[in-house]
Amino acid sequence: QIATQISVLIAKVARVDCPRQWPELIPTLLESVKVQDDLRQHRALLTFYHVTKTLASKRLAADRKLFYDLASGIYSFACSLWNHHTDTFLQQICTGDEAAATNSLERTLLSLKVLRKLTVHGFVEPHWSVEVMSFLHAVFERLKQFLECSRSIRAENVCRDRLEKTIILFTKVLLDFLDQHPFSFTPLIQRSLEFAVSYVFTEAGEGIVFERFIVQCMNLIKMIVKNYAYKPSKNIEDSSAETLEAHKIKTAFFTYPTLMEICRRLVSHYFLLTKEELAMWEEDPESFTVEETGGDSWKYSLRPCTEVLFIDIFHEYNQPLTPVLLEMVHGLQGPTNMEDTSAVLIKDAVYNAVGLAAYELFDSVDFDQWFKNQLLAELQVSHNRYKPIRRRVIWLIGQWISVKFKSDLRPLLYEAIRNLLQDPDLVVSINKSCFGSHIYDFEFRTDQFLPYLESMFTLLFQLLQEVTQCDTKMHVLHVLSCVIERVNMQIRPYVGCLVQYLPLLWKQSEEHNMLRCAILTTLIHLVQGLGTDSKNLYPFLLPVIQLSTDVSQPPHVYLLEDGLELWLVTLENSPCLTPELLRIFQNMSALLELSSENLKNCFKIINAYIFLSSSEFLQMYASDLCRSFCELLEDITTEGQVQVLKVVENVLKVNPVLGPQMFQPLLPSIFKGIIDGERYPVVMSTYLGIMGRVLLQNASFFSLLLSQMARELGQELDQILSNVIEMWVDRMDNITQPERRKLSALALLSLLPSLN
């Protein structure tokens, strides 16, 4: 650990000083890795790697040029060093010298890490370098040697872990090179596909491949299949020669027999639920339901990786693959033998494939007929061993519902979902993603769902109480939120139990901020559904808003955005302004100081308070608000300035007498902005709107303001007024809203002398 920290420290200094102020660093390291002393050699290699890694990360053009020069100068040496340590390791493994082999493998790993950085980041067009291409071709040979070597090394051997890391590092070299230099990778496409497909989809890999290696190989295939650099334009003449060459190699490799074998193997081997997954289903059903999907999980986890690869290959080659998948589906229609576990798992895997390829199969599958004739019946099979199919079918319908599913079949579906929510198996009843997609679907009709609302809401609430894990509760809450959002006011008769339970859940989730976010989202929809009746929730609701929007409390980092939305929704549905609602506004000054992306919601909340009860609210908070606004206007974008000024304008609308006095410190800068001819039309328009309201609704205050400005600017009162009127008339065209144009016209007319 200390050696690593020292190496990192040297690398950080090198990032600044090497090679200009520290030209001797690289030559010294190159000499040090040649010494015979094992410890010194290892330390030198470790430092060499960290220095190379740091220099490779620099992005300025001059720094890139220096790194290119460095790479071309030391690449040959780095290759020979790697080859030497690799050969030494393989010889020592053959002779059974485990201790020496472990040391050599460590050096092989470090020298390969150096080569990875040099190869990926050290050349502008690496395909012109014979040494780089020779190294990349050698990677395939070395990979085969190391994979064969892993046969003879037992799992408990000290070398095993390092060996697997080295194998993965080989694949990372290929993946990184493909990502950074797709056209330079073209000569390697054929060999990469042959290598990856043989180890992952044929018997060649049996007994030697391990999960992380399979994931890397699948990612390599996926990146080649989906690489946009290898896709010709619709008009072939617009495509580069490199693109056409790469596409030609891809097309030649992915023949019908190859595609068929990959598709069948993915579905019938990799999509199957494993013994470990089935054991987890029985022992810890809640953990089983938390799927590793979304984000970059496909880069590291086997199941998401296989599914993403299937989707990409099916999308790219759907014409030859559609008949293959349909043939698999037709072979599984009708009842399945409950005692045959493998048959149940195969059906689960095939249905998974049909769900993933839903958009590609749109024209090939009559899903409505399949639902009525086969899938609905399968949902009603209650046998315990059939539960994987019940779970999979409801997920499958969720995938297809936005693709092709008749509206008049939905009541049948809701009936089936209601039954599944009562399923004795927790995994089946939790299967949350399906229900959420059914509710959120574009063609959802509330009238079709209402007959099932009470029973479903009750069952979902029971499920929420039954589950114990944070993630599962979040998913069930999400579905409840979807239901409340969709049926809106019609949820009122059924929410009593949920309203009573949420305070307890909030208290229990003190250490789980993401669950609290889910509770906030549920409360937002609940308040919208309850309307003015939401005032009965205030004893729980307002302390929740108080905590979520208090920037002095650590949880605000997670809860602030949802907390502000809940605060706004609560105000919008409040029949009146209560003392408790007024009290939580104390959080606002600190929120305005943050000047974050939440400012818009803050302004909406302030406006809501103004419209609810301006006098009461402004008497308490006008001075704080004015101070915050003055600070904000000094350091905010034009759009932000307009938002602040609109709040001030709203104050003047609802309270024309007290408003100008309360926000008096702001008005001189607005007045001066008009005289100086503010250059942004939107800001100028808002300035004129504010000044127009003061002039029209509170003429005596306008006179005082005019006198104040005359003193401050050292000008005659008539001259100041003349300047304002002249600029106002000149900039009338800045005002686009008819309401504001009328206001300005009336304000200016009010200055005309009267005969009365």
mmCIF file of N, CA and C in Angstrom, residues 232-327:
data_model
loop_
_atom_site.group_PDB
_atom_site.id
_atom_site.type_symbol
_atom_site.label_atom_id
_atom_site.label_comp_id
_atom_site.label_asym_id
_atom_site.label_seq_id
_atom_site.Cartn_x
_atom_site.Cartn_y
_atom_site.Cartn_z
ATOM 1 N N PRO A 232 -22.712 1.607 -42.722
ATOM 2 C CA PRO A 232 -22.743 2.467 -43.920
ATOM 3 C C PRO A 232 -23.971 3.369 -43.914
ATOM 4 N N SER A 233 -23.862 4.500 -44.596
ATOM 5 C CA SER A 233 -25.019 5.381 -44.763
ATOM 6 C C SER A 233 -26.035 4.711 -45.685
ATOM 7 N N LYS A 234 -27.271 5.212 -45.635
ATOM 8 C CA LYS A 234 -28.302 4.658 -46.528
ATOM 9 C C LYS A 234 -27.875 4.819 -47.983
ATOM 10 N N ASN A 235 -27.252 5.951 -48.254
ATOM 11 C CA ASN A 235 -26.665 6.158 -49.576
ATOM 12 C C ASN A 235 -25.204 5.699 -49.503
ATOM 13 N N ILE A 236 -24.916 4.549 -50.093
ATOM 14 C CA ILE A 236 -23.594 3.917 -49.967
ATOM 15 C C ILE A 236 -22.466 4.853 -50.387
ATOM 16 N N GLU A 237 -22.742 5.715 -51.357
ATOM 17 C CA GLU A 237 -21.698 6.618 -51.859
ATOM 18 C C GLU A 237 -21.222 7.602 -50.789
ATOM 19 N N ASP A 238 -22.063 7.831 -49.771
ATOM 20 C CA ASP A 238 -21.688 8.764 -48.701
ATOM 21 C C ASP A 238 -20.819 8.104 -47.632
ATOM 22 N N SER A 239 -20.629 6.792 -47.722
ATOM 23 C CA SER A 239 -19.861 6.068 -46.701
ATOM 24 C C SER A 239 -18.381 6.048 -47.053
ATOM 25 N N SER A 240 -17.546 6.085 -46.021
ATOM 26 C CA SER A 240 -16.095 6.041 -46.240
ATOM 27 C C SER A 240 -15.667 4.622 -46.592
ATOM 28 N N ALA A 241 -14.500 4.505 -47.199
ATOM 29 C CA ALA A 241 -13.962 3.187 -47.568
ATOM 30 C C ALA A 241 -13.723 2.338 -46.320
ATOM 31 N N GLU A 242 -13.291 2.987 -45.220
ATOM 32 C CA GLU A 242 -13.038 2.251 -43.969
ATOM 33 C C GLU A 242 -14.321 1.641 -43.423
ATOM 34 N N THR A 243 -15.420 2.434 -43.474
ATOM 35 C CA THR A 243 -16.714 1.937 -42.986
ATOM 36 C C THR A 243 -17.172 0.745 -43.814
ATOM 37 N N LEU A 244 -17.069 0.860 -45.128
ATOM 38 C CA LEU A 244 -17.506 -0.225 -46.018
ATOM 39 C C LEU A 244 -16.678 -1.490 -45.795
ATOM 40 N N GLU A 245 -15.383 -1.317 -45.571
ATOM 41 C CA GLU A 245 -14.507 -2.463 -45.320
ATOM 42 C C GLU A 245 -14.908 -3.180 -44.029
ATOM 43 N N ALA A 246 -15.132 -2.394 -42.964
ATOM 44 C CA ALA A 246 -15.524 -2.979 -41.672
ATOM 45 C C ALA A 246 -16.877 -3.679 -41.789
ATOM 46 N N HIS A 247 -17.816 -3.034 -42.494
ATOM 47 C CA HIS A 247 -19.152 -3.621 -42.667
ATOM 48 C C HIS A 247 -19.075 -4.935 -43.449
ATOM 49 N N LYS A 248 -18.209 -4.959 -44.435
ATOM 50 C CA LYS A 248 -18.028 -6.171 -45.250
ATOM 51 C C LYS A 248 -17.522 -7.334 -44.387
ATOM 52 N N ILE A 249 -16.555 -7.042 -43.498
ATOM 53 C CA ILE A 249 -16.012 -8.088 -42.614
ATOM 54 C C ILE A 249 -17.102 -8.594 -41.668
ATOM 55 N N LYS A 250 -17.879 -7.655 -41.102
ATOM 56 C CA LYS A 250 -18.980 -8.035 -40.200
ATOM 57 C C LYS A 250 -19.986 -8.930 -40.910
ATOM 58 N N THR A 251 -20.402 -8.502 -42.099
ATOM 59 C CA THR A 251 -21.415 -9.245 -42.862
ATOM 60 C C THR A 251 -20.917 -10.642 -43.207
ATOM 61 N N ALA A 252 -19.641 -10.740 -43.563
ATOM 62 C CA ALA A 252 -19.074 -12.054 -43.916
ATOM 63 C C ALA A 252 -19.050 -12.986 -42.711
ATOM 64 N N PHE A 253 -18.854 -12.414 -41.524
ATOM 65 C CA PHE A 253 -18.788 -13.269 -40.328
ATOM 66 C C PHE A 253 -20.175 -13.715 -39.873
ATOM 67 N N PHE A 254 -21.111 -12.763 -39.809
ATOM 68 C CA PHE A 254 -22.436 -13.080 -39.263
ATOM 69 C C PHE A 254 -23.321 -13.723 -40.336
ATOM 70 N N THR A 255 -22.984 -14.950 -40.686
ATOM 71 C CA THR A 255 -23.806 -15.727 -41.618
ATOM 72 C C THR A 255 -25.031 -16.252 -40.875
ATOM 73 N N TYR A 256 -25.991 -16.792 -41.630
ATOM 74 C CA TYR A 256 -27.219 -17.303 -40.996
ATOM 75 C C TYR A 256 -26.925 -18.389 -39.959
ATOM 76 N N PRO A 257 -26.082 -19.400 -40.267
ATOM 77 C CA PRO A 257 -25.801 -20.433 -39.252
ATOM 78 C C PRO A 257 -25.170 -19.855 -37.978
ATOM 79 N N THR A 258 -24.271 -18.878 -38.144
ATOM 80 C CA THR A 258 -23.625 -18.266 -36.968
ATOM 81 C C THR A 258 -24.642 -17.506 -36.125
ATOM 82 N N LEU A 259 -25.469 -16.700 -36.801
ATOM 83 C CA LEU A 259 -26.490 -15.933 -36.083
ATOM 84 C C LEU A 259 -27.475 -16.852 -35.371
ATOM 85 N N MET A 260 -27.885 -17.922 -36.057
ATOM 86 C CA MET A 260 -28.842 -18.864 -35.469
ATOM 87 C C MET A 260 -28.254 -19.513 -34.213
ATOM 88 N N GLU A 261 -26.980 -19.899 -34.297
ATOM 89 C CA GLU A 261 -26.329 -20.548 -33.152
ATOM 90 C C GLU A 261 -26.195 -19.572 -31.977
ATOM 91 N N ILE A 262 -25.813 -18.316 -32.268
ATOM 92 C CA ILE A 262 -25.685 -17.307 -31.203
ATOM 93 C C ILE A 262 -27.037 -17.071 -30.537
ATOM 94 N N CYS A 263 -28.079 -16.899 -31.361
ATOM 95 C CA CYS A 263 -29.423 -16.638 -30.836
ATOM 96 C C CYS A 263 -29.906 -17.799 -29.966
ATOM 97 N N ARG A 264 -29.783 -19.018 -30.486
ATOM 98 C CA ARG A 264 -30.246 -20.200 -29.742
ATOM 99 C C ARG A 264 -29.467 -20.363 -28.437
ATOM 100 N N ARG A 265 -28.156 -20.140 -28.525
ATOM 101 C CA ARG A 265 -27.310 -20.325 -27.339
ATOM 102 C C ARG A 265 -27.624 -19.257 -26.277
ATOM 103 N N LEU A 266 -27.824 -18.015 -26.725
ATOM 104 C CA LEU A 266 -28.183 -16.956 -25.777
ATOM 105 C C LEU A 266 -29.460 -17.308 -25.025
ATOM 106 N N VAL A 267 -30.476 -17.726 -25.790
ATOM 107 C CA VAL A 267 -31.785 -17.995 -25.181
ATOM 108 C C VAL A 267 -31.764 -19.271 -24.353
ATOM 109 N N SER A 268 -31.246 -20.347 -24.931
ATOM 110 C CA SER A 268 -31.369 -21.654 -24.271
ATOM 111 C C SER A 268 -30.275 -21.924 -23.240
ATOM 112 N N HIS A 269 -29.259 -21.070 -23.192
ATOM 113 C CA HIS A 269 -28.181 -21.299 -22.218
ATOM 114 C C HIS A 269 -28.028 -20.113 -21.261
ATOM 115 N N TYR A 270 -27.830 -18.923 -21.822
ATOM 116 C CA TYR A 270 -27.526 -17.775 -20.962
ATOM 117 C C TYR A 270 -28.764 -17.130 -20.344
ATOM 118 N N PHE A 271 -29.931 -17.270 -20.987
ATOM 119 C CA PHE A 271 -31.146 -16.681 -20.421
ATOM 120 C C PHE A 271 -31.755 -17.539 -19.317
ATOM 121 N N LEU A 272 -31.343 -18.780 -19.204
ATOM 122 C CA LEU A 272 -31.931 -19.678 -18.198
ATOM 123 C C LEU A 272 -31.637 -19.171 -16.789
ATOM 124 N N LEU A 273 -32.625 -19.271 -15.916
ATOM 125 C CA LEU A 273 -32.380 -18.973 -14.506
ATOM 126 C C LEU A 273 -31.406 -20.006 -13.953
ATOM 127 N N THR A 274 -30.384 -19.552 -13.254
ATOM 128 C CA THR A 274 -29.364 -20.471 -12.738
ATOM 129 C C THR A 274 -29.809 -21.078 -11.407
ATOM 130 N N LYS A 275 -29.077 -22.111 -10.979
ATOM 131 C CA LYS A 275 -29.373 -22.734 -9.676
ATOM 132 C C LYS A 275 -29.249 -21.706 -8.552
ATOM 133 N N GLU A 276 -28.234 -20.841 -8.663
ATOM 134 C CA GLU A 276 -28.029 -19.818 -7.634
ATOM 135 C C GLU A 276 -29.208 -18.842 -7.585
ATOM 136 N N GLU A 277 -29.717 -18.464 -8.772
ATOM 137 C CA GLU A 277 -30.852 -17.538 -8.813
ATOM 138 C C GLU A 277 -32.111 -18.182 -8.252
ATOM 139 N N LEU A 278 -32.330 -19.452 -8.591
ATOM 140 C CA LEU A 278 -33.506 -20.159 -8.069
ATOM 141 C C LEU A 278 -33.409 -20.333 -6.557
ATOM 142 N N ALA A 279 -32.188 -20.586 -6.066
ATOM 143 C CA ALA A 279 -31.993 -20.719 -4.615
ATOM 144 C C ALA A 279 -32.275 -19.376 -3.927
ATOM 145 N N MET A 280 -31.811 -18.279 -4.548
ATOM 146 C CA MET A 280 -32.072 -16.951 -3.980
ATOM 147 C C MET A 280 -33.571 -16.656 -3.988
ATOM 148 N N TRP A 281 -34.260 -17.072 -5.061
ATOM 149 C CA TRP A 281 -35.714 -16.892 -5.156
ATOM 150 C C TRP A 281 -36.391 -17.489 -3.926
ATOM 151 N N GLU A 282 -35.971 -18.686 -3.538
ATOM 152 C CA GLU A 282 -36.591 -19.368 -2.399
ATOM 153 C C GLU A 282 -36.157 -18.760 -1.067
ATOM 154 N N GLU A 283 -34.859 -18.456 -0.949
ATOM 155 C CA GLU A 283 -34.314 -18.048 0.354
ATOM 156 C C GLU A 283 -34.481 -16.553 0.631
ATOM 157 N N ASP A 284 -34.361 -15.735 -0.402
ATOM 158 C CA ASP A 284 -34.423 -14.280 -0.219
ATOM 159 C C ASP A 284 -35.150 -13.655 -1.407
ATOM 160 N N PRO A 285 -36.475 -13.849 -1.469
ATOM 161 C CA PRO A 285 -37.224 -13.407 -2.660
ATOM 162 C C PRO A 285 -37.114 -11.913 -2.946
ATOM 163 N N GLU A 286 -37.005 -11.098 -1.911
ATOM 164 C CA GLU A 286 -36.928 -9.648 -2.147
ATOM 165 C C GLU A 286 -35.634 -9.258 -2.857
ATOM 166 N N SER A 287 -34.521 -9.864 -2.444
ATOM 167 C CA SER A 287 -33.241 -9.585 -3.121
ATOM 168 C C SER A 287 -33.291 -10.051 -4.567
ATOM 169 N N PHE A 288 -33.989 -11.161 -4.811
ATOM 170 C CA PHE A 288 -34.095 -11.689 -6.173
ATOM 171 C C PHE A 288 -34.807 -10.699 -7.091
ATOM 172 N N THR A 289 -35.804 -9.999 -6.551
ATOM 173 C CA THR A 289 -36.595 -9.094 -7.408
ATOM 174 C C THR A 289 -35.843 -7.823 -7.776
ATOM 175 N N VAL A 290 -34.792 -7.491 -7.017
ATOM 176 C CA VAL A 290 -34.021 -6.280 -7.333
ATOM 177 C C VAL A 290 -33.066 -6.615 -8.460
ATOM 178 N N GLU A 291 -33.472 -6.312 -9.684
ATOM 179 C CA GLU A 291 -32.692 -6.685 -10.863
ATOM 180 C C GLU A 291 -31.579 -5.681 -11.117
ATOM 181 N N GLU A 292 -30.469 -6.207 -11.619
ATOM 182 C CA GLU A 292 -29.334 -5.348 -12.003
ATOM 183 C C GLU A 292 -29.539 -4.882 -13.441
ATOM 184 N N THR A 293 -30.351 -3.877 -13.608
ATOM 185 C CA THR A 293 -30.580 -3.366 -14.967
ATOM 186 C C THR A 293 -30.391 -1.861 -14.976
ATOM 187 N N GLY A 294 -30.299 -1.321 -16.175
ATOM 188 C CA GLY A 294 -30.150 0.122 -16.312
ATOM 189 C C GLY A 294 -28.707 0.563 -16.163
ATOM 190 N N GLY A 295 -28.435 1.772 -16.623
ATOM 191 C CA GLY A 295 -27.077 2.300 -16.525
ATOM 192 C C GLY A 295 -26.088 1.451 -17.297
ATOM 193 N N ASP A 296 -24.935 1.219 -16.688
ATOM 194 C CA ASP A 296 -23.865 0.445 -17.329
ATOM 195 C C ASP A 296 -23.756 -0.961 -16.763
ATOM 196 N N SER A 297 -24.830 -1.483 -16.175
ATOM 197 C CA SER A 297 -24.748 -2.817 -15.554
ATOM 198 C C SER A 297 -24.365 -3.886 -16.575
ATOM 199 N N TRP A 298 -24.700 -3.658 -17.861
ATOM 200 C CA TRP A 298 -24.362 -4.645 -18.900
ATOM 201 C C TRP A 298 -22.851 -4.794 -19.086
ATOM 202 N N LYS A 299 -22.086 -3.810 -18.642
ATOM 203 C CA LYS A 299 -20.627 -3.899 -18.793
ATOM 204 C C LYS A 299 -19.996 -4.856 -17.790
ATOM 205 N N TYR A 300 -20.715 -5.140 -16.699
ATOM 206 C CA TYR A 300 -20.085 -5.888 -15.609
ATOM 207 C C TYR A 300 -20.853 -7.138 -15.175
ATOM 208 N N SER A 301 -22.167 -7.187 -15.415
ATOM 209 C CA SER A 301 -22.986 -8.293 -14.907
ATOM 210 C C SER A 301 -23.477 -9.161 -16.058
ATOM 211 N N LEU A 302 -23.499 -10.468 -15.830
ATOM 212 C CA LEU A 302 -23.763 -11.407 -16.924
ATOM 213 C C LEU A 302 -25.176 -11.289 -17.483
ATOM 214 N N ARG A 303 -26.195 -11.298 -16.628
ATOM 215 C CA ARG A 303 -27.565 -11.300 -17.166
ATOM 216 C C ARG A 303 -27.881 -10.033 -17.959
ATOM 217 N N PRO A 304 -27.645 -8.830 -17.418
ATOM 218 C CA PRO A 304 -27.875 -7.634 -18.248
ATOM 219 C C PRO A 304 -27.043 -7.642 -19.527
ATOM 220 N N CYS A 305 -25.826 -8.177 -19.437
ATOM 221 C CA CYS A 305 -24.934 -8.220 -20.601
ATOM 222 C C CYS A 305 -25.517 -9.097 -21.705
ATOM 223 N N THR A 306 -26.002 -10.296 -21.337
ATOM 224 C CA THR A 306 -26.575 -11.206 -22.342
ATOM 225 C C THR A 306 -27.823 -10.596 -22.970
ATOM 226 N N GLU A 307 -28.629 -9.924 -22.150
ATOM 227 C CA GLU A 307 -29.872 -9.342 -22.667
ATOM 228 C C GLU A 307 -29.590 -8.180 -23.621
ATOM 229 N N VAL A 308 -28.627 -7.351 -23.270
ATOM 230 C CA VAL A 308 -28.276 -6.218 -24.145
ATOM 231 C C VAL A 308 -27.671 -6.721 -25.457
ATOM 232 N N LEU A 309 -26.831 -7.755 -25.370
ATOM 233 C CA LEU A 309 -26.251 -8.334 -26.590
ATOM 234 C C LEU A 309 -27.349 -8.905 -27.484
ATOM 235 N N PHE A 310 -28.311 -9.612 -26.876
ATOM 236 C CA PHE A 310 -29.425 -10.176 -27.650
ATOM 237 C C PHE A 310 -30.212 -9.060 -28.348
ATOM 238 N N ILE A 311 -30.519 -7.991 -27.617
ATOM 239 C CA ILE A 311 -31.287 -6.876 -28.193
ATOM 240 C C ILE A 311 -30.544 -6.272 -29.385
ATOM 241 N N ASP A 312 -29.241 -6.041 -29.226
ATOM 242 C CA ASP A 312 -28.460 -5.402 -30.297
ATOM 243 C C ASP A 312 -28.330 -6.302 -31.522
ATOM 244 N N ILE A 313 -28.068 -7.593 -31.294
ATOM 245 C CA ILE A 313 -27.941 -8.520 -32.430
ATOM 246 C C ILE A 313 -29.290 -8.686 -33.123
ATOM 247 N N PHE A 314 -30.367 -8.789 -32.331
ATOM 248 C CA PHE A 314 -31.695 -8.965 -32.932
ATOM 249 C C PHE A 314 -32.104 -7.714 -33.711
ATOM 250 N N HIS A 315 -31.746 -6.557 -33.198
ATOM 251 C CA HIS A 315 -32.070 -5.312 -33.901
ATOM 252 C C HIS A 315 -31.306 -5.224 -35.224
ATOM 253 N N GLU A 316 -30.037 -5.623 -35.198
ATOM 254 C CA GLU A 316 -29.181 -5.516 -36.381
ATOM 255 C C GLU A 316 -29.535 -6.564 -37.433
ATOM 256 N N TYR A 317 -29.925 -7.765 -36.978
ATOM 257 C CA TYR A 317 -30.166 -8.886 -37.909
ATOM 258 C C TYR A 317 -31.550 -9.488 -37.680
ATOM 259 N N ASN A 318 -32.569 -8.618 -37.572
ATOM 260 C CA ASN A 318 -33.900 -9.136 -37.208
ATOM 261 C C ASN A 318 -34.530 -9.995 -38.300
ATOM 262 N N GLN A 319 -34.198 -9.730 -39.560
ATOM 263 C CA GLN A 319 -34.825 -10.524 -40.635
ATOM 264 C C GLN A 319 -34.452 -12.001 -40.571
ATOM 265 N N PRO A 320 -33.167 -12.352 -40.461
ATOM 266 C CA PRO A 320 -32.856 -13.786 -40.347
ATOM 267 C C PRO A 320 -33.209 -14.377 -38.980
ATOM 268 N N LEU A 321 -33.219 -13.556 -37.920
ATOM 269 C CA LEU A 321 -33.405 -14.104 -36.573
ATOM 270 C C LEU A 321 -34.868 -14.230 -36.153
ATOM 271 N N THR A 322 -35.760 -13.436 -36.748
ATOM 272 C CA THR A 322 -37.178 -13.512 -36.358
ATOM 273 C C THR A 322 -37.748 -14.918 -36.534
ATOM 274 N N PRO A 323 -37.541 -15.588 -37.696
ATOM 275 C CA PRO A 323 -38.065 -16.964 -37.830
ATOM 276 C C PRO A 323 -37.476 -17.927 -36.796
ATOM 277 N N VAL A 324 -36.218 -17.719 -36.418
ATOM 278 C CA VAL A 324 -35.574 -18.598 -35.427
ATOM 279 C C VAL A 324 -36.286 -18.478 -34.085
ATOM 280 N N LEU A 325 -36.551 -17.244 -33.662
ATOM 281 C CA LEU A 325 -37.207 -17.030 -32.368
ATOM 282 C C LEU A 325 -38.662 -17.493 -32.404
ATOM 283 N N LEU A 326 -39.355 -17.217 -33.520
ATOM 284 C CA LEU A 326 -40.757 -17.648 -33.630
ATOM 285 C C LEU A 326 -40.872 -19.169 -33.597
ATOM 286 N N GLU A 327 -39.906 -19.840 -34.206
ATOM 287 C CA GLU A 327 -39.898 -21.312 -34.172
ATOM 288 C C GLU A 327 -39.767 -21.809 -32.730
#
